[in-house]
């Protein structure tokens, strides 16, 4: 399966659910938020949320930044 | 007497709130926050690095059990983006609080207050505890309060400028205009700036660059802690009025 994750195309994804994908990527679910095709997926639904070919994902977490961070919308 | 800052039922242990940007590394970030005595720590929401999974995580150094994590929407220039980042931040699961920034211009980083007001109203209705970063404009502060903000965060000066409290009179008017906590956000340069904000009666100060950009961030963090404490104490103590002429402190009686 091919997915677009954080702006990068990833081929050969074997995970079928979001929970499996996070495991595959080595991401701890407790500290991230995930959008699939611009809609937030609730953490409680990661294990039942089925991914499909061509899905566009955004996986975000918290980084250093105060009242100074300047970054255009990625 | 107890002098705790309480906002929407949340009790804050310190009136100094700090950011986490611009530090050399996470280790320095953690040490500076510790030295500042801050209770609230702001963080930004960004993409996870999916190619380098070994990269360290900020929250390994800034423990959410020890500090109140305040996600921000830094870098958002539209209402749509600010809402999107806010909702993602809440889903990441540390807090319903959001430091709402809708930036209007890259050079000044001044807020787009029209967008800010709209986003504040929407997020407050969704149950967020909204802390909008705004201009030192009393009328806008009133509008934000009416829209459901939990507090207002007027700037002292442009973000990262270190110019200090440029308009103490407007801050004073904001304090008298609204019945919400006022937290000075952005623009302070050193401990005396922070003390001035607190002496005016502001409820807290949020800063980042003034500590992170100092030659010795850890020492400046500590200075800021005392600046906040001194300013708050002086405010509560009630300063003497300013007078043009001298008033002798020693008695005339008994002089030769």
PDB file of C-alpha atoms in Angstrom:
ATOM      1  CA  UNK A   1       0.000   0.000   0.000  1.00  0.00           C
ATOM      2  CA  UNK A   2       1.139   3.493  -0.780  1.00  0.00           C
ATOM      3  CA  UNK A   3       0.534   6.329   1.699  1.00  0.00           C
ATOM      4  CA  UNK A   4       1.499   9.958   1.857  1.00  0.00           C
ATOM      5  CA  UNK A   5       2.805  10.621   5.356  1.00  0.00           C
ATOM      6  CA  UNK A   6       3.863  14.108   6.428  1.00  0.00           C
ATOM      7  CA  UNK A   7       4.367  15.131   2.838  1.00  0.00           C
ATOM      8  CA  UNK A   8       6.425  12.077   1.890  1.00  0.00           C
ATOM      9  CA  UNK A   9       5.255   9.200  -0.267  1.00  0.00           C
ATOM     10  CA  UNK A  10       5.782   5.843   1.413  1.00  0.00           C
ATOM     11  CA  UNK A  11       5.491   2.661  -0.620  1.00  0.00           C
ATOM     12  CA  UNK A  12       5.292  -0.899   0.607  1.00  0.00           C
ATOM     13  CA  UNK A  13       3.359  -0.125   3.762  1.00  0.00           C
ATOM     14  CA  UNK A  14       2.209  -3.418   5.210  1.00  0.00           C
ATOM     15  CA  UNK A  15       0.111  -2.040   8.092  1.00  0.00           C
ATOM     16  CA  UNK A  16      -3.625  -2.168   7.568  1.00  0.00           C
ATOM     17  CA  UNK A  17      -4.771  -0.161  10.592  1.00  0.00           C
ATOM     18  CA  UNK A  18      -3.489   3.139  11.952  1.00  0.00           C
ATOM     19  CA  UNK A  19      -2.276   1.416  15.109  1.00  0.00           C
ATOM     20  CA  UNK A  20      -0.188  -0.989  13.035  1.00  0.00           C
ATOM     21  CA  UNK A  21       1.189   1.864  10.955  1.00  0.00           C
ATOM     22  CA  UNK A  22       2.394   3.769  14.036  1.00  0.00           C
ATOM     23  CA  UNK A  23       4.064   0.580  15.236  1.00  0.00           C
ATOM     24  CA  UNK A  24       5.653   0.109  11.821  1.00  0.00           C
ATOM     25  CA  UNK A  25       7.004   3.667  11.953  1.00  0.00           C
ATOM     26  CA  UNK A  26       8.163   3.311  15.555  1.00  0.00           C
ATOM     27  CA  UNK A  27       5.888   6.068  16.839  1.00  0.00           C
ATOM     28  CA  UNK A  28       4.477   5.978  20.380  1.00  0.00           C
ATOM     29  CA  UNK A  29       0.728   6.716  19.986  1.00  0.00           C
ATOM     30  CA  UNK A  30       0.438   8.557  23.321  1.00  0.00           C
ATOM     31  CA  UNK A  31       2.264  11.655  22.163  1.00  0.00           C
ATOM     32  CA  UNK A  32       1.008  12.294  18.683  1.00  0.00           C
ATOM     33  CA  UNK A  33      -2.117  13.361  16.879  1.00  0.00           C
ATOM     34  CA  UNK A  34      -3.052  12.003  13.485  1.00  0.00           C
ATOM     35  CA  UNK A  35      -5.064  13.343  10.582  1.00  0.00           C
ATOM     36  CA  UNK A  36      -6.102  11.074   7.755  1.00  0.00           C
ATOM     37  CA  UNK A  37      -7.287  12.930   4.686  1.00  0.00           C
ATOM     38  CA  UNK A  38      -7.573  16.125   6.757  1.00  0.00           C
ATOM     39  CA  UNK A  39      -9.808  14.583   9.452  1.00  0.00           C
ATOM     40  CA  UNK A  40      -8.507  13.889  12.957  1.00  0.00           C
ATOM     41  CA  UNK A  41      -8.642  10.255  14.038  1.00  0.00           C
ATOM     42  CA  UNK A  42      -9.420   9.749  17.733  1.00  0.00           C
ATOM     43  CA  UNK A  43      -6.754   7.827  19.594  1.00  0.00           C
ATOM     44  CA  UNK A  44      -9.298   5.267  20.803  1.00  0.00           C
ATOM     45  CA  UNK A  45     -10.012   4.409  17.169  1.00  0.00           C
ATOM     46  CA  UNK A  46      -6.431   3.802  16.002  1.00  0.00           C
ATOM     47  CA  UNK A  47      -6.820   0.011  16.221  1.00  0.00           C
ATOM     48  CA  UNK A  48     -10.028  -0.094  14.205  1.00  0.00           C
ATOM     49  CA  UNK A  49      -9.166   2.662  11.721  1.00  0.00           C
ATOM     50  CA  UNK A  50      -8.393   0.958   8.401  1.00  0.00           C
ATOM     51  CA  UNK A  51      -6.015   2.691   6.022  1.00  0.00           C
ATOM     52  CA  UNK A  52      -6.442   2.540   2.283  1.00  0.00           C
ATOM     53  CA  UNK A  53      -4.160   3.061  -0.661  1.00  0.00           C
ATOM     54  CA  UNK A  54      -3.542   6.743  -1.383  1.00  0.00           C
ATOM     55  CA  UNK A  55      -4.484   8.041   2.075  1.00  0.00           C
ATOM     56  CA  UNK A  56      -2.822  11.294   3.080  1.00  0.00           C
ATOM     57  CA  UNK A  57      -1.653  11.356   6.695  1.00  0.00           C
ATOM     58  CA  UNK A  58      -0.334  14.054   8.959  1.00  0.00           C
ATOM     59  CA  UNK A  59       1.300  12.848  12.175  1.00  0.00           C
ATOM     60  CA  UNK A  60       2.236  15.665  14.550  1.00  0.00           C
ATOM     61  CA  UNK A  61       3.795  16.021  17.971  1.00  0.00           C
ATOM     62  CA  UNK A  62       5.017  18.779  20.249  1.00  0.00           C
ATOM     63  CA  UNK A  63       8.301  20.529  19.601  1.00  0.00           C
ATOM     64  CA  UNK A  64      10.146  23.439  21.169  1.00  0.00           C
ATOM     65  CA  UNK A  65       8.561  26.767  20.363  1.00  0.00           C
ATOM     66  CA  UNK A  66       7.390  29.681  22.411  1.00  0.00           C
ATOM     67  CA  UNK A  67       6.204  33.011  21.295  1.00  0.00           C
ATOM     68  CA  UNK A  68       8.882  33.198  18.644  1.00  0.00           C
ATOM     69  CA  UNK A  69       8.430  30.256  16.325  1.00  0.00           C
ATOM     70  CA  UNK A  70       8.067  31.390  12.757  1.00  0.00           C
ATOM     71  CA  UNK A  71       7.015  28.720  10.365  1.00  0.00           C
ATOM     72  CA  UNK A  72       4.755  28.968   7.399  1.00  0.00           C
ATOM     73  CA  UNK A  73       2.026  26.379   7.104  1.00  0.00           C
ATOM     74  CA  UNK A  74       3.751  23.212   5.959  1.00  0.00           C
TER      75      UNK A  74
ATOM     76  CA  UNK B   1      -2.106  35.446  52.267  1.00  0.00           C
ATOM     77  CA  UNK B   2      -2.569  33.113  49.343  1.00  0.00           C
ATOM     78  CA  UNK B   3      -1.919  34.720  45.998  1.00  0.00           C
ATOM     79  CA  UNK B   4      -2.520  31.928  43.537  1.00  0.00           C
ATOM     80  CA  UNK B   5      -3.382  32.455  39.924  1.00  0.00           C
ATOM     81  CA  UNK B   6      -6.478  30.422  39.088  1.00  0.00           C
ATOM     82  CA  UNK B   7      -7.944  30.333  35.589  1.00  0.00           C
ATOM     83  CA  UNK B   8     -11.081  28.317  34.882  1.00  0.00           C
ATOM     84  CA  UNK B   9     -10.462  26.176  37.943  1.00  0.00           C
ATOM     85  CA  UNK B  10      -6.831  25.472  37.069  1.00  0.00           C
ATOM     86  CA  UNK B  11      -4.393  26.512  39.766  1.00  0.00           C
ATOM     87  CA  UNK B  12      -1.051  27.856  38.608  1.00  0.00           C
ATOM     88  CA  UNK B  13       2.013  27.569  40.830  1.00  0.00           C
ATOM     89  CA  UNK B  14       3.962  30.356  39.156  1.00  0.00           C
ATOM     90  CA  UNK B  15       3.114  33.581  37.368  1.00  0.00           C
ATOM     91  CA  UNK B  16       6.002  33.074  34.984  1.00  0.00           C
ATOM     92  CA  UNK B  17       5.117  31.099  31.865  1.00  0.00           C
ATOM     93  CA  UNK B  18       7.869  30.096  29.481  1.00  0.00           C
ATOM     94  CA  UNK B  19       8.380  28.955  25.923  1.00  0.00           C
ATOM     95  CA  UNK B  20      10.618  26.155  24.701  1.00  0.00           C
ATOM     96  CA  UNK B  21      12.016  27.589  21.467  1.00  0.00           C
ATOM     97  CA  UNK B  22      15.517  28.748  20.561  1.00  0.00           C
ATOM     98  CA  UNK B  23      17.446  26.716  23.124  1.00  0.00           C
ATOM     99  CA  UNK B  24      20.724  24.979  22.262  1.00  0.00           C
ATOM    100  CA  UNK B  25      19.258  21.565  23.081  1.00  0.00           C
ATOM    101  CA  UNK B  26      16.552  19.864  25.146  1.00  0.00           C
ATOM    102  CA  UNK B  27      18.904  19.541  28.102  1.00  0.00           C
ATOM    103  CA  UNK B  28      19.371  23.319  28.262  1.00  0.00           C
ATOM    104  CA  UNK B  29      15.624  23.807  27.775  1.00  0.00           C
ATOM    105  CA  UNK B  30      14.908  21.604  30.775  1.00  0.00           C
ATOM    106  CA  UNK B  31      17.491  23.315  32.984  1.00  0.00           C
ATOM    107  CA  UNK B  32      16.249  26.803  32.103  1.00  0.00           C
ATOM    108  CA  UNK B  33      12.628  25.886  32.801  1.00  0.00           C
ATOM    109  CA  UNK B  34      13.635  24.368  36.122  1.00  0.00           C
ATOM    110  CA  UNK B  35      15.591  27.516  37.084  1.00  0.00           C
ATOM    111  CA  UNK B  36      12.686  29.785  36.082  1.00  0.00           C
ATOM    112  CA  UNK B  37      10.298  28.065  38.470  1.00  0.00           C
ATOM    113  CA  UNK B  38       7.687  28.166  35.694  1.00  0.00           C
ATOM    114  CA  UNK B  39       4.604  26.017  35.879  1.00  0.00           C
ATOM    115  CA  UNK B  40       3.343  26.552  32.337  1.00  0.00           C
ATOM    116  CA  UNK B  41       5.455  25.598  29.351  1.00  0.00           C
ATOM    117  CA  UNK B  42       4.383  26.385  25.802  1.00  0.00           C
ATOM    118  CA  UNK B  43       5.118  24.052  22.932  1.00  0.00           C
ATOM    119  CA  UNK B  44       4.502  24.121  19.200  1.00  0.00           C
ATOM    120  CA  UNK B  45       2.762  21.482  17.080  1.00  0.00           C
ATOM    121  CA  UNK B  46       4.821  20.138  14.183  1.00  0.00           C
ATOM    122  CA  UNK B  47       5.179  17.079  11.998  1.00  0.00           C
ATOM    123  CA  UNK B  48       6.812  14.027  13.537  1.00  0.00           C
ATOM    124  CA  UNK B  49      10.132  13.201  11.916  1.00  0.00           C
ATOM    125  CA  UNK B  50       9.237   9.868  10.339  1.00  0.00           C
ATOM    126  CA  UNK B  51      12.592   9.223   8.698  1.00  0.00           C
ATOM    127  CA  UNK B  52      14.746   9.679  11.808  1.00  0.00           C
ATOM    128  CA  UNK B  53      12.854   7.982  14.603  1.00  0.00           C
ATOM    129  CA  UNK B  54      15.827   8.171  16.928  1.00  0.00           C
ATOM    130  CA  UNK B  55      15.373  11.939  17.309  1.00  0.00           C
ATOM    131  CA  UNK B  56      14.618  12.946  20.885  1.00  0.00           C
ATOM    132  CA  UNK B  57      11.214  14.089  22.046  1.00  0.00           C
ATOM    133  CA  UNK B  58      10.740  17.364  23.907  1.00  0.00           C
ATOM    134  CA  UNK B  59       8.329  15.763  26.360  1.00  0.00           C
ATOM    135  CA  UNK B  60      11.089  13.384  27.498  1.00  0.00           C
ATOM    136  CA  UNK B  61      12.793  16.470  28.902  1.00  0.00           C
ATOM    137  CA  UNK B  62       9.779  18.552  29.894  1.00  0.00           C
ATOM    138  CA  UNK B  63       7.607  16.189  31.877  1.00  0.00           C
ATOM    139  CA  UNK B  64       3.857  16.820  31.391  1.00  0.00           C
ATOM    140  CA  UNK B  65       3.308  15.424  34.893  1.00  0.00           C
ATOM    141  CA  UNK B  66       5.488  18.158  36.334  1.00  0.00           C
ATOM    142  CA  UNK B  67       4.540  21.092  34.078  1.00  0.00           C
ATOM    143  CA  UNK B  68       1.336  22.318  32.484  1.00  0.00           C
ATOM    144  CA  UNK B  69       1.882  21.986  28.772  1.00  0.00           C
ATOM    145  CA  UNK B  70       0.342  24.837  26.800  1.00  0.00           C
ATOM    146  CA  UNK B  71       0.311  24.041  23.077  1.00  0.00           C
ATOM    147  CA  UNK B  72       0.422  27.049  20.787  1.00  0.00           C
ATOM    148  CA  UNK B  73      -0.516  27.775  17.205  1.00  0.00           C
ATOM    149  CA  UNK B  74       2.729  29.617  16.460  1.00  0.00           C
ATOM    150  CA  UNK B  75       3.289  30.018  12.761  1.00  0.00           C
ATOM    151  CA  UNK B  76      -0.401  30.020  11.851  1.00  0.00           C
ATOM    152  CA  UNK B  77      -1.465  32.852   9.580  1.00  0.00           C
ATOM    153  CA  UNK B  78      -5.089  31.930   8.991  1.00  0.00           C
ATOM    154  CA  UNK B  79      -8.100  31.069  11.140  1.00  0.00           C
ATOM    155  CA  UNK B  80      -8.317  27.722   9.365  1.00  0.00           C
ATOM    156  CA  UNK B  81      -4.727  26.788  10.247  1.00  0.00           C
ATOM    157  CA  UNK B  82      -5.078  27.983  13.821  1.00  0.00           C
ATOM    158  CA  UNK B  83      -8.188  25.822  14.288  1.00  0.00           C
ATOM    159  CA  UNK B  84      -6.495  22.826  12.695  1.00  0.00           C
ATOM    160  CA  UNK B  85      -3.377  23.083  14.895  1.00  0.00           C
ATOM    161  CA  UNK B  86      -5.518  23.654  18.011  1.00  0.00           C
ATOM    162  CA  UNK B  87      -7.609  20.560  17.387  1.00  0.00           C
ATOM    163  CA  UNK B  88      -4.516  18.450  16.668  1.00  0.00           C
ATOM    164  CA  UNK B  89      -2.887  19.767  19.847  1.00  0.00           C
ATOM    165  CA  UNK B  90      -5.878  18.768  21.915  1.00  0.00           C
ATOM    166  CA  UNK B  91      -5.957  15.323  20.314  1.00  0.00           C
ATOM    167  CA  UNK B  92      -2.284  14.841  21.204  1.00  0.00           C
ATOM    168  CA  UNK B  93      -3.689  14.615  24.646  1.00  0.00           C
ATOM    169  CA  UNK B  94      -1.947  16.879  27.107  1.00  0.00           C
ATOM    170  CA  UNK B  95      -4.445  19.672  27.585  1.00  0.00           C
ATOM    171  CA  UNK B  96      -7.553  21.576  26.537  1.00  0.00           C
ATOM    172  CA  UNK B  97      -5.558  24.767  26.840  1.00  0.00           C
ATOM    173  CA  UNK B  98      -4.408  26.512  23.692  1.00  0.00           C
ATOM    174  CA  UNK B  99      -2.244  29.569  23.270  1.00  0.00           C
ATOM    175  CA  UNK B 100      -3.934  30.922  20.212  1.00  0.00           C
ATOM    176  CA  UNK B 101      -1.842  32.813  17.709  1.00  0.00           C
ATOM    177  CA  UNK B 102      -3.163  34.031  14.385  1.00  0.00           C
ATOM    178  CA  UNK B 103      -0.221  35.923  12.990  1.00  0.00           C
ATOM    179  CA  UNK B 104      -0.906  38.795  10.639  1.00  0.00           C
ATOM    180  CA  UNK B 105       2.490  39.674   9.294  1.00  0.00           C
ATOM    181  CA  UNK B 106       5.843  37.946   9.060  1.00  0.00           C
ATOM    182  CA  UNK B 107       8.001  40.973   9.761  1.00  0.00           C
ATOM    183  CA  UNK B 108       6.302  42.192  12.919  1.00  0.00           C
ATOM    184  CA  UNK B 109       4.580  38.948  13.960  1.00  0.00           C
ATOM    185  CA  UNK B 110       1.740  41.151  15.133  1.00  0.00           C
ATOM    186  CA  UNK B 111      -1.525  39.276  15.565  1.00  0.00           C
ATOM    187  CA  UNK B 112      -4.295  39.382  12.988  1.00  0.00           C
ATOM    188  CA  UNK B 113      -6.890  40.347  15.561  1.00  0.00           C
ATOM    189  CA  UNK B 114      -9.871  39.870  13.251  1.00  0.00           C
ATOM    190  CA  UNK B 115      -8.866  36.255  12.625  1.00  0.00           C
ATOM    191  CA  UNK B 116      -7.945  35.865  16.284  1.00  0.00           C
ATOM    192  CA  UNK B 117     -11.377  36.950  17.443  1.00  0.00           C
ATOM    193  CA  UNK B 118     -13.105  34.549  15.087  1.00  0.00           C
ATOM    194  CA  UNK B 119     -10.892  31.609  16.094  1.00  0.00           C
ATOM    195  CA  UNK B 120     -11.294  32.416  19.799  1.00  0.00           C
ATOM    196  CA  UNK B 121     -15.071  32.242  19.522  1.00  0.00           C
ATOM    197  CA  UNK B 122     -15.030  28.937  17.650  1.00  0.00           C
ATOM    198  CA  UNK B 123     -12.531  27.231  19.963  1.00  0.00           C
ATOM    199  CA  UNK B 124     -14.201  28.475  23.152  1.00  0.00           C
ATOM    200  CA  UNK B 125     -17.474  26.931  21.921  1.00  0.00           C
ATOM    201  CA  UNK B 126     -15.612  23.659  21.326  1.00  0.00           C
ATOM    202  CA  UNK B 127     -14.566  23.632  24.978  1.00  0.00           C
ATOM    203  CA  UNK B 128     -11.006  24.842  24.614  1.00  0.00           C
ATOM    204  CA  UNK B 129      -9.431  27.018  27.297  1.00  0.00           C
ATOM    205  CA  UNK B 130      -8.318  29.765  24.966  1.00  0.00           C
ATOM    206  CA  UNK B 131      -5.384  32.104  25.622  1.00  0.00           C
ATOM    207  CA  UNK B 132      -5.290  34.506  22.674  1.00  0.00           C
ATOM    208  CA  UNK B 133      -2.077  36.380  21.858  1.00  0.00           C
ATOM    209  CA  UNK B 134      -3.293  39.862  21.024  1.00  0.00           C
ATOM    210  CA  UNK B 135      -2.326  43.512  20.649  1.00  0.00           C
ATOM    211  CA  UNK B 136      -2.255  45.845  23.632  1.00  0.00           C
ATOM    212  CA  UNK B 137      -5.665  47.095  22.532  1.00  0.00           C
ATOM    213  CA  UNK B 138      -8.268  47.368  25.325  1.00  0.00           C
ATOM    214  CA  UNK B 139     -11.208  47.191  22.929  1.00  0.00           C
ATOM    215  CA  UNK B 140      -9.928  43.993  21.351  1.00  0.00           C
ATOM    216  CA  UNK B 141      -9.280  42.575  24.819  1.00  0.00           C
ATOM    217  CA  UNK B 142     -12.933  43.233  25.619  1.00  0.00           C
ATOM    218  CA  UNK B 143     -14.047  41.578  22.389  1.00  0.00           C
ATOM    219  CA  UNK B 144     -11.903  38.509  23.111  1.00  0.00           C
ATOM    220  CA  UNK B 145     -13.310  38.292  26.631  1.00  0.00           C
ATOM    221  CA  UNK B 146     -16.837  38.433  25.203  1.00  0.00           C
ATOM    222  CA  UNK B 147     -15.933  35.717  22.672  1.00  0.00           C
ATOM    223  CA  UNK B 148     -15.030  33.312  25.478  1.00  0.00           C
ATOM    224  CA  UNK B 149     -11.282  33.719  26.036  1.00  0.00           C
ATOM    225  CA  UNK B 150     -10.008  32.334  29.359  1.00  0.00           C
ATOM    226  CA  UNK B 151      -7.513  35.171  29.657  1.00  0.00           C
ATOM    227  CA  UNK B 152      -6.013  37.676  27.271  1.00  0.00           C
ATOM    228  CA  UNK B 153      -2.360  37.790  26.339  1.00  0.00           C
ATOM    229  CA  UNK B 154      -1.438  41.242  25.104  1.00  0.00           C
ATOM    230  CA  UNK B 155       2.048  41.717  23.715  1.00  0.00           C
ATOM    231  CA  UNK B 156       4.520  43.988  25.488  1.00  0.00           C
ATOM    232  CA  UNK B 157       6.409  44.512  22.227  1.00  0.00           C
ATOM    233  CA  UNK B 158       6.959  42.478  19.037  1.00  0.00           C
ATOM    234  CA  UNK B 159       7.785  38.798  19.622  1.00  0.00           C
ATOM    235  CA  UNK B 160      11.480  38.301  20.313  1.00  0.00           C
ATOM    236  CA  UNK B 161      12.222  42.040  20.162  1.00  0.00           C
ATOM    237  CA  UNK B 162      13.226  42.482  23.792  1.00  0.00           C
ATOM    238  CA  UNK B 163      11.905  46.051  23.728  1.00  0.00           C
ATOM    239  CA  UNK B 164      10.073  45.642  27.021  1.00  0.00           C
ATOM    240  CA  UNK B 165       6.748  47.145  28.089  1.00  0.00           C
ATOM    241  CA  UNK B 166       6.152  49.713  25.363  1.00  0.00           C
ATOM    242  CA  UNK B 167       2.685  50.774  26.405  1.00  0.00           C
ATOM    243  CA  UNK B 168       2.107  50.395  30.128  1.00  0.00           C
ATOM    244  CA  UNK B 169      -0.909  52.708  29.945  1.00  0.00           C
ATOM    245  CA  UNK B 170      -2.761  50.465  27.523  1.00  0.00           C
ATOM    246  CA  UNK B 171      -1.992  47.429  29.678  1.00  0.00           C
ATOM    247  CA  UNK B 172      -3.391  49.350  32.644  1.00  0.00           C
ATOM    248  CA  UNK B 173      -6.552  50.151  30.697  1.00  0.00           C
ATOM    249  CA  UNK B 174      -6.900  46.494  29.648  1.00  0.00           C
ATOM    250  CA  UNK B 175      -6.608  45.485  33.312  1.00  0.00           C
ATOM    251  CA  UNK B 176      -9.406  47.884  34.177  1.00  0.00           C
ATOM    252  CA  UNK B 177     -11.547  47.030  31.168  1.00  0.00           C
ATOM    253  CA  UNK B 178     -11.884  43.279  31.407  1.00  0.00           C
ATOM    254  CA  UNK B 179     -12.666  40.913  34.210  1.00  0.00           C
ATOM    255  CA  UNK B 180     -10.225  38.220  33.081  1.00  0.00           C
ATOM    256  CA  UNK B 181      -6.598  37.477  33.837  1.00  0.00           C
ATOM    257  CA  UNK B 182      -4.155  39.488  31.740  1.00  0.00           C
ATOM    258  CA  UNK B 183      -0.940  37.708  30.801  1.00  0.00           C
ATOM    259  CA  UNK B 184       1.730  39.733  29.077  1.00  0.00           C
ATOM    260  CA  UNK B 185       3.035  37.716  26.167  1.00  0.00           C
ATOM    261  CA  UNK B 186       6.063  38.564  24.077  1.00  0.00           C
ATOM    262  CA  UNK B 187       8.566  41.361  23.820  1.00  0.00           C
ATOM    263  CA  UNK B 188      10.124  41.495  27.263  1.00  0.00           C
ATOM    264  CA  UNK B 189      13.915  41.628  27.383  1.00  0.00           C
ATOM    265  CA  UNK B 190      15.049  41.309  30.953  1.00  0.00           C
ATOM    266  CA  UNK B 191      13.947  40.865  34.561  1.00  0.00           C
ATOM    267  CA  UNK B 192      13.014  44.526  35.117  1.00  0.00           C
ATOM    268  CA  UNK B 193      10.583  44.379  32.167  1.00  0.00           C
ATOM    269  CA  UNK B 194       8.864  41.445  33.804  1.00  0.00           C
ATOM    270  CA  UNK B 195       8.749  43.269  37.140  1.00  0.00           C
ATOM    271  CA  UNK B 196       7.118  46.291  35.465  1.00  0.00           C
ATOM    272  CA  UNK B 197       4.422  44.102  33.920  1.00  0.00           C
ATOM    273  CA  UNK B 198       3.681  42.564  37.299  1.00  0.00           C
ATOM    274  CA  UNK B 199       3.750  45.942  39.091  1.00  0.00           C
ATOM    275  CA  UNK B 200       1.087  47.160  36.696  1.00  0.00           C
ATOM    276  CA  UNK B 201      -1.118  44.374  37.998  1.00  0.00           C
ATOM    277  CA  UNK B 202      -0.811  41.849  35.194  1.00  0.00           C
ATOM    278  CA  UNK B 203      -1.532  38.317  36.335  1.00  0.00           C
ATOM    279  CA  UNK B 204       1.398  36.568  34.670  1.00  0.00           C
ATOM    280  CA  UNK B 205       4.067  36.955  32.009  1.00  0.00           C
ATOM    281  CA  UNK B 206       4.894  34.550  29.194  1.00  0.00           C
ATOM    282  CA  UNK B 207       8.310  34.784  27.622  1.00  0.00           C
ATOM    283  CA  UNK B 208      10.786  32.729  25.654  1.00  0.00           C
ATOM    284  CA  UNK B 209      13.507  34.595  23.790  1.00  0.00           C
ATOM    285  CA  UNK B 210      14.524  36.764  26.752  1.00  0.00           C
ATOM    286  CA  UNK B 211      15.689  33.604  28.517  1.00  0.00           C
ATOM    287  CA  UNK B 212      16.689  31.376  25.598  1.00  0.00           C
ATOM    288  CA  UNK B 213      18.598  34.168  23.859  1.00  0.00           C
ATOM    289  CA  UNK B 214      20.458  35.426  26.941  1.00  0.00           C
ATOM    290  CA  UNK B 215      24.206  34.773  27.200  1.00  0.00           C
ATOM    291  CA  UNK B 216      23.500  32.588  30.209  1.00  0.00           C
ATOM    292  CA  UNK B 217      19.930  31.293  29.828  1.00  0.00           C
ATOM    293  CA  UNK B 218      19.930  29.451  33.153  1.00  0.00           C
ATOM    294  CA  UNK B 219      20.945  32.556  35.123  1.00  0.00           C
ATOM    295  CA  UNK B 220      18.434  34.701  33.202  1.00  0.00           C
ATOM    296  CA  UNK B 221      15.712  32.154  33.917  1.00  0.00           C
ATOM    297  CA  UNK B 222      16.387  32.582  37.614  1.00  0.00           C
ATOM    298  CA  UNK B 223      16.431  36.380  37.259  1.00  0.00           C
ATOM    299  CA  UNK B 224      13.016  36.213  35.585  1.00  0.00           C
ATOM    300  CA  UNK B 225      11.680  34.151  38.459  1.00  0.00           C
ATOM    301  CA  UNK B 226      12.653  36.890  40.915  1.00  0.00           C
ATOM    302  CA  UNK B 227      11.453  39.621  38.557  1.00  0.00           C
ATOM    303  CA  UNK B 228       7.971  38.138  38.600  1.00  0.00           C
ATOM    304  CA  UNK B 229       8.001  37.622  42.353  1.00  0.00           C
ATOM    305  CA  UNK B 230       9.300  41.144  43.089  1.00  0.00           C
ATOM    306  CA  UNK B 231       6.864  42.778  40.678  1.00  0.00           C
ATOM    307  CA  UNK B 232       3.895  40.909  42.056  1.00  0.00           C
ATOM    308  CA  UNK B 233       4.844  41.685  45.670  1.00  0.00           C
ATOM    309  CA  UNK B 234       5.302  45.370  44.828  1.00  0.00           C
ATOM    310  CA  UNK B 235       1.905  45.460  43.125  1.00  0.00           C
ATOM    311  CA  UNK B 236       0.235  43.954  46.149  1.00  0.00           C
ATOM    312  CA  UNK B 237       2.183  46.184  48.517  1.00  0.00           C
ATOM    313  CA  UNK B 238       0.905  49.306  46.726  1.00  0.00           C
ATOM    314  CA  UNK B 239       3.535  51.709  45.506  1.00  0.00           C
ATOM    315  CA  UNK B 240       3.750  55.359  46.580  1.00  0.00           C
ATOM    316  CA  UNK B 241       2.345  57.924  44.190  1.00  0.00           C
ATOM    317  CA  UNK B 242       4.753  59.769  41.918  1.00  0.00           C
ATOM    318  CA  UNK B 243       5.332  63.383  42.997  1.00  0.00           C
ATOM    319  CA  UNK B 244       7.253  66.156  41.343  1.00  0.00           C
ATOM    320  CA  UNK B 245       8.926  67.529  44.486  1.00  0.00           C
ATOM    321  CA  UNK B 246      10.804  66.042  47.408  1.00  0.00           C
ATOM    322  CA  UNK B 247       9.264  64.908  50.666  1.00  0.00           C
ATOM    323  CA  UNK B 248      11.798  64.660  53.489  1.00  0.00           C
ATOM    324  CA  UNK B 249      12.099  61.266  55.135  1.00  0.00           C
ATOM    325  CA  UNK B 250      13.819  62.553  58.274  1.00  0.00           C
ATOM    326  CA  UNK B 251      12.069  64.797  60.846  1.00  0.00           C
ATOM    327  CA  UNK B 252      12.890  68.530  61.004  1.00  0.00           C
ATOM    328  CA  UNK B 253      12.241  68.500  64.749  1.00  0.00           C
ATOM    329  CA  UNK B 254      15.341  68.233  66.923  1.00  0.00           C
ATOM    330  CA  UNK B 255      17.634  69.836  64.410  1.00  0.00           C
ATOM    331  CA  UNK B 256      20.264  72.240  65.745  1.00  0.00           C
TER     332      UNK B 256
END
